[in-house]
């Protein structure tokens, strides 16, 4: 079937008029995009239906023709969704596959559909519609993950672990505080998709190949029918631009890089060395050789797939760099990276939410690690500051105390007031009275810090933010 249609199309390709030779088979394979751009079918049909109706309203084609075209297109969409559409690489892309199929179904009237339209404004329209949905879907995925993080944070306000810098134990923090950090950054990721989506407000359809059309199309009509605010403002920009795809790819790359950091922590934390968490069996895998192994493959893969997302962004940036206005066939290379980032991000968000939701936290191990008295050295210096000692001097004195403890292998908390006074006369009490993990946390009651009150405050406003985002997203419709 496919090859017969292809043969029949030699010389009668939709653009075949000025050609006298059939396309070389290798060129056909090389230039075809149907094996990936079929993912745009739904949007392509929607765009075509809006275009056909507009052609009817502007009396460029008859109402009877509009009905024939629309019905044919709807049937084709069903055929595609049922997996019964005979995609044909000889017809290059999704646009021409659908148009050729329409001709098979409704006859010569199909030839009226492309009135005043080019594949350049058509593909830009398909992409804009696709991207609007992709941004929305990414926001939904992010919301679900943020909700899990905040739920888990709620459970662990009183779980204390070391916070790290340079992967060295630094100061004790609440696990809720730690996970809320990720809720923050993932919230900004969601904002990036919302921003990208808000910029997809202008409809490309009617820009034609690059300079509009001599025909009296109604661009406001198609823009409105497709849920855009208005037609785009410059036909050349419209067919030349791919910055909205780049924006999605950039937001996805940043988000995947953020996920890779969360993933990395799960990998480290589930090692025997840390033992802070255990991934549920459903989110781990075993070794084909070592029976004792339980591997964190899920977060490892998320970490690994961030490489793809970065690559996809760089790929399209590189494709677009230096292209002259307006459309260039290079731009067909936008789709594979884009589709890949959309599905990679969707799946990564999904498995990360599942892994976090089912993760077992070992509070005792975390607490044990946080009980390292050295984590309170800064607190000791700040005790001196409160006694009027300049911070640099206090830092120096405590540095010496730490060196002494390490050399003599004594617990910082065991030093008496007299011993402490050897390094600074300003110490008001014995170290044991000055240094306590809970107190240390409670003293950090600044906005955004790790005291119980600060964390409760942050949790409350984060929960509110998620509720608002949820309501907001529920009101946004898919294309
Ligand atoms: N498949 C093409 C793409 O994705 C559609 C636009 C083709 N336009 C053209 N003038 N050849 O870029």
GROMACS .gro file of C-alpha atoms and ligand atoms in nm:
model
  491
    1UNK     CA    1   0.000   0.000   0.000
    2UNK     CA    2   0.259   0.241   0.114
    3UNK     CA    3   0.498   0.183  -0.173
    4UNK     CA    4   0.213   0.193  -0.425
    5UNK     CA    5   0.106   0.527  -0.294
    6UNK     CA    6   0.463   0.640  -0.306
    7UNK     CA    7   0.492   0.533  -0.668
    8UNK     CA    8   0.170   0.704  -0.756
    9UNK     CA    9   0.308   1.014  -0.593
   10UNK     CA   10   0.630   1.024  -0.795
   11UNK     CA   11   0.596   1.332  -1.001
   12UNK     CA   12   0.264   1.407  -0.838
   13UNK     CA   13   0.404   1.495  -0.500
   14UNK     CA   14   0.207   1.775  -0.344
   15UNK     CA   15   0.480   2.008  -0.459
   16UNK     CA   16   0.561   1.808  -0.775
   17UNK     CA   17   0.455   2.062  -1.043
   18UNK     CA   18   0.793   2.208  -1.126
   19UNK     CA   19   0.979   1.876  -1.101
   20UNK     CA   20   1.048   1.636  -1.381
   21UNK     CA   21   1.250   1.379  -1.188
   22UNK     CA   22   1.144   1.161  -0.901
   23UNK     CA   23   1.313   1.220  -0.566
   24UNK     CA   24   1.612   0.997  -0.505
   25UNK     CA   25   1.523   0.720  -0.262
   26UNK     CA   26   1.808   0.814  -0.028
   27UNK     CA   27   1.695   1.175  -0.028
   28UNK     CA   28   1.345   1.065   0.052
   29UNK     CA   29   1.469   0.868   0.351
   30UNK     CA   30   1.703   1.146   0.450
   31UNK     CA   31   1.447   1.423   0.447
   32UNK     CA   32   1.143   1.242   0.579
   33UNK     CA   33   1.028   1.339   0.924
   34UNK     CA   34   0.708   1.139   0.941
   35UNK     CA   35   0.860   0.880   1.178
   36UNK     CA   36   0.874   1.147   1.446
   37UNK     CA   37   0.649   1.435   1.349
   38UNK     CA   38   0.346   1.206   1.345
   39UNK     CA   39   0.340   1.305   1.713
   40UNK     CA   40   0.199   1.637   1.593
   41UNK     CA   41  -0.099   1.476   1.416
   42UNK     CA   42  -0.358   1.590   1.667
   43UNK     CA   43  -0.241   1.950   1.648
   44UNK     CA   44  -0.205   1.939   1.272
   45UNK     CA   45  -0.565   1.827   1.230
   46UNK     CA   46  -0.688   2.090   1.475
   47UNK     CA   47  -0.502   2.359   1.286
   48UNK     CA   48  -0.637   2.234   0.954
   49UNK     CA   49  -0.994   2.229   1.081
   50UNK     CA   50  -0.964   2.587   1.208
   51UNK     CA   51  -0.809   2.688   0.877
   52UNK     CA   52  -1.083   2.518   0.671
   53UNK     CA   53  -1.358   2.683   0.874
   54UNK     CA   54  -1.193   3.021   0.830
   55UNK     CA   55  -1.171   2.961   0.454
   56UNK     CA   56  -1.544   2.898   0.461
   57UNK     CA   57  -1.624   3.207   0.665
   58UNK     CA   58  -1.418   3.426   0.436
   59UNK     CA   59  -1.592   3.260   0.138
   60UNK     CA   60  -1.268   3.141  -0.011
   61UNK     CA   61  -1.427   2.797  -0.023
   62UNK     CA   62  -1.791   2.684  -0.004
   63UNK     CA   63  -1.965   2.569   0.313
   64UNK     CA   64  -2.018   2.229   0.155
   65UNK     CA   65  -1.644   2.199   0.099
   66UNK     CA   66  -1.577   2.304   0.457
   67UNK     CA   67  -1.801   2.024   0.584
   68UNK     CA   68  -1.635   1.769   0.358
   69UNK     CA   69  -1.287   1.876   0.467
   70UNK     CA   70  -1.370   1.888   0.837
   71UNK     CA   71  -1.538   1.549   0.836
   72UNK     CA   72  -1.252   1.398   0.641
   73UNK     CA   73  -0.998   1.545   0.882
   74UNK     CA   74  -1.186   1.417   1.184
   75UNK     CA   75  -1.195   1.068   1.038
   76UNK     CA   76  -0.824   1.088   0.970
   77UNK     CA   77  -0.757   1.185   1.329
   78UNK     CA   78  -0.952   0.882   1.449
   79UNK     CA   79  -0.755   0.670   1.210
   80UNK     CA   80  -0.428   0.806   1.349
   81UNK     CA   81  -0.537   0.761   1.709
   82UNK     CA   82  -0.645   0.405   1.636
   83UNK     CA   83  -0.301   0.336   1.489
   84UNK     CA   84  -0.450   0.262   1.148
   85UNK     CA   85  -0.310   0.550   0.949
   86UNK     CA   86  -0.085   0.443   0.660
   87UNK     CA   87   0.209   0.676   0.723
   88UNK     CA   88   0.417   0.711   0.411
   89UNK     CA   89   0.778   0.836   0.420
   90UNK     CA   90   0.750   0.936   0.054
   91UNK     CA   91   0.511   1.203   0.171
   92UNK     CA   92   0.783   1.347   0.393
   93UNK     CA   93   0.601   1.477   0.693
   94UNK     CA   94   0.282   1.476   0.892
   95UNK     CA   95   0.138   1.771   0.702
   96UNK     CA   96   0.159   1.607   0.362
   97UNK     CA   97   0.065   1.264   0.491
   98UNK     CA   98  -0.258   1.404   0.623
   99UNK     CA   99  -0.331   1.609   0.314
  100UNK     CA  100  -0.264   1.315   0.083
  101UNK     CA  101  -0.486   1.091   0.295
  102UNK     CA  102  -0.755   1.354   0.284
  103UNK     CA  103  -0.741   1.349  -0.093
  104UNK     CA  104  -0.781   0.970  -0.086
  105UNK     CA  105  -1.083   1.007   0.138
  106UNK     CA  106  -1.265   1.311   0.001
  107UNK     CA  107  -1.118   1.357  -0.346
  108UNK     CA  108  -1.022   1.675  -0.523
  109UNK     CA  109  -1.179   1.906  -0.267
  110UNK     CA  110  -0.881   1.820  -0.042
  111UNK     CA  111  -0.680   2.041  -0.274
  112UNK     CA  112  -0.862   2.344  -0.131
  113UNK     CA  113  -0.742   2.292   0.226
  114UNK     CA  114  -0.396   2.438   0.176
  115UNK     CA  115  -0.542   2.763   0.037
  116UNK     CA  116  -0.337   3.054   0.171
  117UNK     CA  117  -0.128   2.826   0.385
  118UNK     CA  118   0.228   2.701   0.380
  119UNK     CA  119   0.382   2.416   0.571
  120UNK     CA  120   0.593   2.685   0.731
  121UNK     CA  121   0.310   2.854   0.916
  122UNK     CA  122   0.142   2.515   0.954
  123UNK     CA  123   0.433   2.355   1.136
  124UNK     CA  124   0.482   2.667   1.348
  125UNK     CA  125   0.118   2.643   1.449
  126UNK     CA  126   0.144   2.272   1.528
  127UNK     CA  127   0.450   2.339   1.740
  128UNK     CA  128   0.291   2.626   1.928
  129UNK     CA  129  -0.008   2.409   2.014
  130UNK     CA  130   0.216   2.117   2.107
  131UNK     CA  131   0.435   2.337   2.325
  132UNK     CA  132   0.141   2.488   2.508
  133UNK     CA  133   0.032   2.140   2.611
  134UNK     CA  134   0.387   2.029   2.685
  135UNK     CA  135   0.442   2.324   2.920
  136UNK     CA  136   0.116   2.251   3.094
  137UNK     CA  137   0.198   1.880   3.127
  138UNK     CA  138   0.540   1.962   3.272
  139UNK     CA  139   0.377   2.194   3.523
  140UNK     CA  140   0.139   1.915   3.624
  141UNK     CA  141   0.429   1.672   3.665
  142UNK     CA  142   0.621   1.925   3.869
  143UNK     CA  143   0.322   1.996   4.087
  144UNK     CA  144   0.283   1.627   4.170
  145UNK     CA  145   0.649   1.600   4.267
  146UNK     CA  146   0.638   1.920   4.472
  147UNK     CA  147   0.334   1.787   4.653
  148UNK     CA  148   0.518   1.469   4.745
  149UNK     CA  149   0.820   1.667   4.865
  150UNK     CA  150   0.607   1.890   5.083
  151UNK     CA  151   0.411   1.596   5.222
  152UNK     CA  152   0.734   1.420   5.312
  153UNK     CA  153   0.872   1.744   5.456
  154UNK     CA  154   0.562   1.770   5.678
  155UNK     CA  155   0.640   1.425   5.817
  156UNK     CA  156   0.999   1.519   5.892
  157UNK     CA  157   0.995   1.854   6.067
  158UNK     CA  158   1.165   1.686   6.363
  159UNK     CA  159   1.402   1.468   6.169
  160UNK     CA  160   1.745   1.622   6.209
  161UNK     CA  161   2.040   1.559   5.983
  162UNK     CA  162   2.362   1.738   5.896
  163UNK     CA  163   2.335   1.996   5.624
  164UNK     CA  164   2.636   1.976   5.392
  165UNK     CA  165   2.862   2.209   5.203
  166UNK     CA  166   3.136   2.052   4.989
  167UNK     CA  167   2.969   1.727   5.095
  168UNK     CA  168   3.126   1.786   5.436
  169UNK     CA  169   2.903   1.800   5.739
  170UNK     CA  170   2.834   2.166   5.802
  171UNK     CA  171   2.545   2.247   6.037
  172UNK     CA  172   2.243   2.053   6.160
  173UNK     CA  173   1.915   2.111   5.975
  174UNK     CA  174   1.566   1.966   5.972
  175UNK     CA  175   1.493   1.719   5.692
  176UNK     CA  176   1.182   1.924   5.620
  177UNK     CA  177   1.406   2.223   5.555
  178UNK     CA  178   1.624   2.018   5.325
  179UNK     CA  179   1.337   1.889   5.113
  180UNK     CA  180   1.166   2.225   5.107
  181UNK     CA  181   1.479   2.351   4.935
  182UNK     CA  182   1.392   2.125   4.642
  183UNK     CA  183   1.028   2.231   4.655
  184UNK     CA  184   1.151   2.588   4.609
  185UNK     CA  185   1.365   2.524   4.305
  186UNK     CA  186   1.108   2.296   4.143
  187UNK     CA  187   0.851   2.571   4.197
  188UNK     CA  188   1.074   2.805   3.999
  189UNK     CA  189   1.103   2.537   3.731
  190UNK     CA  190   0.726   2.531   3.710
  191UNK     CA  191   0.730   2.909   3.675
  192UNK     CA  192   0.966   2.878   3.380
  193UNK     CA  193   0.717   2.654   3.197
  194UNK     CA  194   0.435   2.891   3.285
  195UNK     CA  195   0.635   3.183   3.144
  196UNK     CA  196   0.716   2.993   2.827
  197UNK     CA  197   0.349   2.905   2.789
  198UNK     CA  198   0.237   3.263   2.841
  199UNK     CA  199   0.460   3.368   2.552
  200UNK     CA  200   0.285   3.118   2.323
  201UNK     CA  201  -0.011   3.351   2.292
  202UNK     CA  202   0.011   3.446   1.926
  203UNK     CA  203  -0.109   3.230   1.642
  204UNK     CA  204   0.131   3.159   1.354
  205UNK     CA  205  -0.139   3.053   1.108
  206UNK     CA  206  -0.174   3.298   0.820
  207UNK     CA  207   0.193   3.391   0.811
  208UNK     CA  208   0.210   3.178   0.496
  209UNK     CA  209   0.549   3.073   0.367
  210UNK     CA  210   0.699   3.395   0.506
  211UNK     CA  211   0.508   3.697   0.376
  212UNK     CA  212   0.143   3.628   0.443
  213UNK     CA  213  -0.101   3.579   0.158
  214UNK     CA  214  -0.269   3.772  -0.121
  215UNK     CA  215  -0.594   3.603  -0.020
  216UNK     CA  216  -0.826   3.770   0.230
  217UNK     CA  217  -0.765   3.524   0.516
  218UNK     CA  218  -0.901   3.608   0.858
  219UNK     CA  219  -0.613   3.553   1.096
  220UNK     CA  220  -0.814   3.665   1.395
  221UNK     CA  221  -1.064   3.392   1.326
  222UNK     CA  222  -0.808   3.109   1.325
  223UNK     CA  223  -0.622   3.256   1.621
  224UNK     CA  224  -0.939   3.259   1.825
  225UNK     CA  225  -1.050   2.914   1.712
  226UNK     CA  226  -0.718   2.768   1.825
  227UNK     CA  227  -0.724   2.938   2.164
  228UNK     CA  228  -0.459   3.202   2.095
  229UNK     CA  229  -0.499   3.561   2.207
  230UNK     CA  230  -0.420   3.710   1.868
  231UNK     CA  231  -0.246   3.644   1.539
  232UNK     CA  232   0.132   3.679   1.540
  233UNK     CA  233   0.261   4.022   1.445
  234UNK     CA  234   0.532   3.954   1.191
  235UNK     CA  235   0.498   3.682   0.931
  236UNK     CA  236   0.873   3.648   0.882
  237UNK     CA  237   0.945   3.612   1.252
  238UNK     CA  238   0.659   3.367   1.279
  239UNK     CA  239   0.798   3.110   1.038
  240UNK     CA  240   1.163   3.172   1.132
  241UNK     CA  241   1.144   3.155   1.509
  242UNK     CA  242   1.200   2.850   1.724
  243UNK     CA  243   1.274   3.031   2.047
  244UNK     CA  244   0.961   2.892   2.209
  245UNK     CA  245   1.094   2.540   2.153
  246UNK     CA  246   1.430   2.655   2.288
  247UNK     CA  247   1.259   2.800   2.590
  248UNK     CA  248   1.089   2.469   2.661
  249UNK     CA  249   1.419   2.286   2.614
  250UNK     CA  250   1.599   2.531   2.841
  251UNK     CA  251   1.336   2.501   3.113
  252UNK     CA  252   1.346   2.122   3.077
  253UNK     CA  253   1.727   2.112   3.091
  254UNK     CA  254   1.734   2.328   3.403
  255UNK     CA  255   1.463   2.119   3.562
  256UNK     CA  256   1.638   1.792   3.477
  257UNK     CA  257   1.962   1.927   3.621
  258UNK     CA  258   1.773   2.014   3.938
  259UNK     CA  259   1.621   1.666   3.946
  260UNK     CA  260   1.966   1.517   3.897
  261UNK     CA  261   2.077   1.683   4.221
  262UNK     CA  262   1.784   1.545   4.413
  263UNK     CA  263   1.855   1.208   4.250
  264UNK     CA  264   2.221   1.224   4.341
  265UNK     CA  265   2.131   1.275   4.704
  266UNK     CA  266   1.907   0.972   4.699
  267UNK     CA  267   2.193   0.771   4.552
  268UNK     CA  268   2.438   0.890   4.818
  269UNK     CA  269   2.191   0.871   5.102
  270UNK     CA  270   2.094   0.515   5.020
  271UNK     CA  271   2.457   0.396   5.029
  272UNK     CA  272   2.568   0.195   5.334
  273UNK     CA  273   2.810   0.476   5.412
  274UNK     CA  274   2.524   0.718   5.469
  275UNK     CA  275   2.233   0.484   5.532
  276UNK     CA  276   1.998   0.784   5.558
  277UNK     CA  277   1.724   0.642   5.335
  278UNK     CA  278   1.612   0.322   5.176
  279UNK     CA  279   1.434   0.321   4.842
  280UNK     CA  280   1.125   0.104   4.823
  281UNK     CA  281   1.172  -0.226   4.641
  282UNK     CA  282   0.936  -0.100   4.373
  283UNK     CA  283   1.180   0.181   4.299
  284UNK     CA  284   1.503  -0.019   4.311
  285UNK     CA  285   1.659  -0.295   4.109
  286UNK     CA  286   1.883  -0.588   4.188
  287UNK     CA  287   2.214  -0.707   4.054
  288UNK     CA  288   2.225  -0.995   3.806
  289UNK     CA  289   2.536  -1.120   3.984
  290UNK     CA  290   2.543  -1.004   4.346
  291UNK     CA  291   2.240  -1.131   4.533
  292UNK     CA  292   2.274  -0.883   4.819
  293UNK     CA  293   2.254  -0.572   4.602
  294UNK     CA  294   1.969  -0.325   4.596
  295UNK     CA  295   2.058  -0.054   4.352
  296UNK     CA  296   1.921   0.299   4.321
  297UNK     CA  297   1.881   0.273   3.943
  298UNK     CA  298   1.582   0.502   3.933
  299UNK     CA  299   1.758   0.810   4.069
  300UNK     CA  300   2.071   0.711   3.880
  301UNK     CA  301   1.878   0.712   3.554
  302UNK     CA  302   1.719   1.046   3.633
  303UNK     CA  303   2.068   1.178   3.700
  304UNK     CA  304   2.187   1.024   3.374
  305UNK     CA  305   1.898   1.146   3.166
  306UNK     CA  306   1.969   1.505   3.266
  307UNK     CA  307   2.253   1.471   3.014
  308UNK     CA  308   2.003   1.415   2.735
  309UNK     CA  309   1.800   1.716   2.833
  310UNK     CA  310   2.108   1.936   2.826
  311UNK     CA  311   2.209   1.779   2.495
  312UNK     CA  312   1.869   1.843   2.345
  313UNK     CA  313   1.892   2.210   2.432
  314UNK     CA  314   2.243   2.241   2.293
  315UNK     CA  315   2.135   2.048   1.984
  316UNK     CA  316   1.860   2.291   1.887
  317UNK     CA  317   2.060   2.598   1.989
  318UNK     CA  318   2.333   2.478   1.756
  319UNK     CA  319   2.086   2.406   1.477
  320UNK     CA  320   1.938   2.754   1.501
  321UNK     CA  321   2.261   2.945   1.535
  322UNK     CA  322   2.332   3.161   1.231
  323UNK     CA  323   2.026   3.057   1.029
  324UNK     CA  324   1.913   3.340   0.802
  325UNK     CA  325   1.550   3.444   0.801
  326UNK     CA  326   1.311   3.284   0.747
  327UNK     CA  327   1.231   2.913   0.735
  328UNK     CA  328   1.520   2.677   0.664
  329UNK     CA  329   1.485   2.302   0.644
  330UNK     CA  330   1.746   2.273   0.921
  331UNK     CA  331   1.460   2.363   1.150
  332UNK     CA  332   1.298   2.026   1.098
  333UNK     CA  333   1.570   1.910   1.340
  334UNK     CA  334   1.382   2.085   1.620
  335UNK     CA  335   1.140   1.801   1.680
  336UNK     CA  336   1.336   1.500   1.796
  337UNK     CA  337   1.518   1.685   2.075
  338UNK     CA  338   1.197   1.854   2.173
  339UNK     CA  339   0.989   1.536   2.186
  340UNK     CA  340   1.269   1.359   2.370
  341UNK     CA  341   1.292   1.627   2.638
  342UNK     CA  342   0.917   1.631   2.685
  343UNK     CA  343   0.899   1.257   2.747
  344UNK     CA  344   1.224   1.240   2.944
  345UNK     CA  345   1.108   1.512   3.178
  346UNK     CA  346   0.761   1.363   3.212
  347UNK     CA  347   0.896   1.019   3.303
  348UNK     CA  348   1.166   1.155   3.532
  349UNK     CA  349   0.920   1.365   3.729
  350UNK     CA  350   0.692   1.069   3.754
  351UNK     CA  351   0.946   0.822   3.891
  352UNK     CA  352   1.103   1.075   4.124
  353UNK     CA  353   0.764   1.145   4.277
  354UNK     CA  354   0.709   0.772   4.324
  355UNK     CA  355   1.056   0.713   4.466
  356UNK     CA  356   1.022   0.997   4.716
  357UNK     CA  357   0.670   0.905   4.817
  358UNK     CA  358   0.778   0.551   4.905
  359UNK     CA  359   1.122   0.626   5.046
  360UNK     CA  360   1.197   0.503   5.398
  361UNK     CA  361   1.384   0.756   5.610
  362UNK     CA  362   1.627   0.634   5.874
  363UNK     CA  363   1.582   0.907   6.135
  364UNK     CA  364   1.825   0.748   6.379
  365UNK     CA  365   2.110   0.741   6.125
  366UNK     CA  366   2.046   1.100   6.029
  367UNK     CA  367   2.035   1.208   6.390
  368UNK     CA  368   2.352   1.019   6.472
  369UNK     CA  369   2.534   1.201   6.193
  370UNK     CA  370   2.393   1.535   6.310
  371UNK     CA  371   2.519   1.473   6.663
  372UNK     CA  372   2.876   1.533   6.554
  373UNK     CA  373   2.966   1.816   6.798
  374UNK     CA  374   3.186   1.981   6.537
  375UNK     CA  375   2.865   2.084   6.357
  376UNK     CA  376   2.815   2.331   6.642
  377UNK     CA  377   3.150   2.508   6.609
  378UNK     CA  378   2.986   2.805   6.436
  379UNK     CA  379   2.739   2.829   6.722
  380UNK     CA  380   3.029   2.849   6.966
  381UNK     CA  381   3.184   3.136   6.769
  382UNK     CA  382   2.847   3.312   6.767
  383UNK     CA  383   2.828   3.275   7.147
  384UNK     CA  384   3.145   3.486   7.162
  385UNK     CA  385   2.999   3.737   6.915
  386UNK     CA  386   2.703   3.781   7.145
  387UNK     CA  387   2.954   3.851   7.423
  388UNK     CA  388   3.098   4.133   7.214
  389UNK     CA  389   3.394   3.956   7.051
  390UNK     CA  390   3.452   4.053   6.686
  391UNK     CA  391   3.351   3.762   6.463
  392UNK     CA  392   3.695   3.714   6.305
  393UNK     CA  393   3.852   3.678   6.652
  394UNK     CA  394   3.578   3.442   6.763
  395UNK     CA  395   3.629   3.232   6.449
  396UNK     CA  396   4.002   3.214   6.516
  397UNK     CA  397   3.953   3.112   6.881
  398UNK     CA  398   3.704   2.839   6.796
  399UNK     CA  399   3.927   2.722   6.513
  400UNK     CA  400   4.201   2.665   6.768
  401UNK     CA  401   3.961   2.487   7.001
  402UNK     CA  402   3.855   2.257   6.717
  403UNK     CA  403   4.220   2.183   6.634
  404UNK     CA  404   4.285   2.106   7.000
  405UNK     CA  405   3.987   1.867   7.019
  406UNK     CA  406   4.094   1.688   6.702
  407UNK     CA  407   4.455   1.655   6.820
  408UNK     CA  408   4.364   1.540   7.168
  409UNK     CA  409   4.062   1.344   7.049
  410UNK     CA  410   3.829   1.511   7.296
  411UNK     CA  411   3.463   1.592   7.248
  412UNK     CA  412   3.411   1.964   7.197
  413UNK     CA  413   3.117   1.949   7.436
  414UNK     CA  414   3.336   1.819   7.722
  415UNK     CA  415   3.537   2.142   7.756
  416UNK     CA  416   3.480   2.328   8.084
  417UNK     CA  417   3.435   2.701   8.107
  418UNK     CA  418   3.790   2.735   8.240
  419UNK     CA  419   3.931   2.534   7.955
  420UNK     CA  420   3.740   2.745   7.705
  421UNK     CA  421   3.873   3.061   7.864
  422UNK     CA  422   4.219   2.953   7.767
  423UNK     CA  423   4.122   3.053   7.410
  424UNK     CA  424   3.891   3.342   7.492
  425UNK     CA  425   3.802   3.497   7.827
  426UNK     CA  426   3.458   3.586   7.691
  427UNK     CA  427   3.310   3.234   7.708
  428UNK     CA  428   3.016   3.260   7.950
  429UNK     CA  429   2.973   2.889   8.031
  430UNK     CA  430   3.103   2.536   7.975
  431UNK     CA  431   3.079   2.402   7.621
  432UNK     CA  432   2.826   2.140   7.730
  433UNK     CA  433   2.587   2.415   7.835
  434UNK     CA  434   2.643   2.618   7.521
  435UNK     CA  435   2.616   2.344   7.262
  436UNK     CA  436   2.304   2.148   7.198
  437UNK     CA  437   2.171   2.037   6.860
  438UNK     CA  438   1.806   2.122   6.931
  439UNK     CA  439   1.899   2.462   7.069
  440UNK     CA  440   2.125   2.522   6.776
  441UNK     CA  441   1.833   2.463   6.540
  442UNK     CA  442   1.597   2.673   6.747
  443UNK     CA  443   1.837   2.965   6.752
  444UNK     CA  444   1.820   2.972   6.372
  445UNK     CA  445   1.479   3.136   6.369
  446UNK     CA  446   1.537   3.378   6.086
  447UNK     CA  447   1.304   3.385   5.789
  448UNK     CA  448   1.399   3.094   5.569
  449UNK     CA  449   1.617   2.924   5.831
  450UNK     CA  450   1.589   2.588   6.002
  451UNK     CA  451   1.426   2.658   6.343
  452UNK     CA  452   1.099   2.475   6.390
  453UNK     CA  453   0.905   2.803   6.368
  454UNK     CA  454   1.081   2.906   6.046
  455UNK     CA  455   1.027   2.565   5.889
  456UNK     CA  456   0.660   2.556   5.993
  457UNK     CA  457   0.617   2.898   5.840
  458UNK     CA  458   0.783   2.787   5.517
  459UNK     CA  459   0.580   2.467   5.505
  460UNK     CA  460   0.258   2.659   5.551
  461UNK     CA  461   0.327   2.905   5.274
  462UNK     CA  462   0.453   2.630   5.045
  463UNK     CA  463   0.135   2.430   5.102
  464UNK     CA  464  -0.065   2.738   5.020
  465UNK     CA  465   0.137   2.797   4.706
  466UNK     CA  466   0.082   2.439   4.592
  467UNK     CA  467  -0.291   2.472   4.654
  468UNK     CA  468  -0.299   2.785   4.442
  469UNK     CA  469  -0.095   2.621   4.168
  470UNK     CA  470  -0.326   2.323   4.173
  471UNK     CA  471  -0.637   2.538   4.134
  472UNK     CA  472  -0.469   2.746   3.869
  473UNK     CA  473  -0.356   2.443   3.667
  474UNK     CA  474  -0.696   2.276   3.695
  475UNK     CA  475  -0.847   2.583   3.530
  476UNK     CA  476  -0.601   2.574   3.239
  477UNK     CA  477  -0.725   2.372   2.950
  478UNK     CA  478  -0.525   2.152   2.724
  479UNK     CA  479  -0.516   2.258   2.364
  480LIG     N1  480   0.860   1.899   0.804
  480LIG     C1  481   0.891   2.037   0.794
  480LIG     C2  482   0.951   2.086   0.926
  480LIG     O1  483   0.923   2.030   1.022
  480LIG     C3  484   0.768   2.116   0.767
  480LIG     C4  485   0.795   2.246   0.703
  480LIG     C5  486   0.846   2.220   0.567
  480LIG     N2  487   0.858   2.340   0.495
  480LIG     C6  488   0.927   2.345   0.383
  480LIG     N3  489   0.934   2.460   0.324
  480LIG     N4  490   0.991   2.241   0.333
  480LIG     O2  491   1.027   2.179   0.927
   0.00000   0.00000   0.00000
